[in-house]
C-alpha positions in Angstrom: -47.8 -26.9 71.7 -44.4 -27.7 70.3 -43.6 -27.2 66.7 -40.3 -29.0 66.5 -36.8 -27.7 66.2 -36.4 -24.6 64.1 -35.0 -25.2 60.7 -31.6 -23.9 59.8 -31.7 -21.5 56.9 -29.8 -22.6 53.9 -27.6 -20.3 52.1 -28.1 -19.8 48.4 -25.4 -21.6 46.4 -23.2 -19.5 44.2 -22.1 -22.4 42.0 -24.8 -21.9 39.3 -24.0 -18.2 39.1 -20.3 -18.9 38.7 -21.0 -21.5 36.0 -23.1 -19.0 34.0 -20.3 -16.3 34.3 -17.7 -18.8 33.2 -19.8 -19.8 30.2 -20.4 -16.2 29.2 -16.7 -15.5 29.5 -15.8 -18.5 27.3 -18.5 -17.5 24.7 -17.2 -13.9 24.4 -13.6 -15.1 24.2 -14.5 -17.4 21.3 -16.6 -14.8 19.6 -14.1 -11.9 19.6 -11.2 -11.4 17.3 -7.7 -11.4 18.8 -5.7 -10.3 15.8 -5.3 -6.6 14.7 -6.7 -5.9 11.2 -4.0 -5.4 8.6 -4.0 -2.0 6.9 -3.1 -1.6 3.3 -1.9 1.8 2.2 -3.6 2.6 -1.1 -3.5 5.6 -3.6 -6.8 6.3 -5.4 -6.6 7.3 -9.0 -7.2 11.0 -9.4 -9.1 11.0 -12.7 -8.0 12.0 -16.2 -5.9 15.0 -15.0 -3.4 13.0 -13.0 -0.5 14.0 -15.3 1.0 10.5 -15.8 2.9 10.2 -19.0 5.0 7.1 -18.5 4.5 3.6 -20.1 1.3 1.7 -19.4 1.4 -0.5 -16.4 -2.2 -1.6 -15.9 -2.9 -4.8 -14.1 -6.4 -6.0 -14.5 -7.5 -8.5 -11.7 -10.1 -10.8 -13.2 -12.0 -13.8 -11.8 -9.6 -16.4 -13.0 -6.7 -14.6 -14.7 -4.6 -11.5 -14.5 -3.9 -9.1 -17.4 -0.9 -6.8 -17.9 -1.8 -4.0 -20.4 -4.6 -6.1 -21.9 -2.7 -9.3 -22.3 -3.5 -12.4 -20.0 -0.5 -13.4 -18.1 0.5 -15.4 -14.9 1.9 -13.8 -11.9 5.4 -14.9 -12.8 5.1 -13.4 -16.3 3.9 -10.2 -14.8 6.8 -10.0 -12.4 9.2 -10.7 -15.4 7.6 -8.0 -17.5 7.2 -5.1 -15.0 11.0 -4.3 -14.7 11.1 -3.6 -18.4 8.1 -1.2 -18.1 9.5 0.7 -15.0 12.5 2.9 -14.1 12.3 1.6 -10.5 10.1 -0.1 -8.0 8.8 3.3 -6.9 7.0 3.9 -10.3 3.2 3.6 -10.3 1.4 0.5 -11.1 -2.3 0.8 -11.8 -4.7 -1.9 -10.6 -8.1 -2.4 -11.9 -10.6 -5.0 -10.5 -12.8 -6.8 -13.0 -16.6 -7.2 -12.8 -17.7 -9.2 -9.7 -14.1 -9.8 -8.5 -14.0 -10.1 -4.7 -12.0 -7.6 -2.9 -9.8 -10.3 -1.5 -8.5 -11.1 -5.0 -7.3 -7.5 -5.5 -5.7 -7.5 -1.9 -3.8 -10.7 -2.7 -2.3 -9.0 -5.9 -1.4 -6.0 -3.9 0.4 -8.2 -1.2 2.4 -10.2 -3.8 3.4 -7.0 -5.6 4.4 -5.5 -2.3 6.5 -8.5 -1.3 8.4 -8.1 -4.7 9.2 -4.4 -3.7 6.5 -2.6 -5.7 5.0 -0.1 -3.3 3.3 2.6 -5.5 0.0 1.0 -6.3 -3.0 2.9 -7.6 -6.5 1.4 -7.5 -8.9 2.7 -10.3 -12.5 1.7 -11.2 
């Protein structure tokens, strides 16, 4: 009794596995972050016993507007008024975020103050 020619064994194709690995690679590359997070140096207010006796330099960051010492002002007005209240760019500027103000708004104010040379920023509640 003859059963015919023996069949040749087929090797399993690696193409589907390579396709899956490639798709996973692309997925994780697109899902990851390539930039390094920026760090912001920040001094936290120490409370009522901080010993600060200079002129008031409080910038309140609101939803729509900024206030310097309780008066609503634009960014340009604040930058014009700050040198008159300060001895130098190393003097302390106090930042206070308003109710429900996103953190990004405070960071943006800190960044434009930093680009203008003001580095001693204190964040209070």
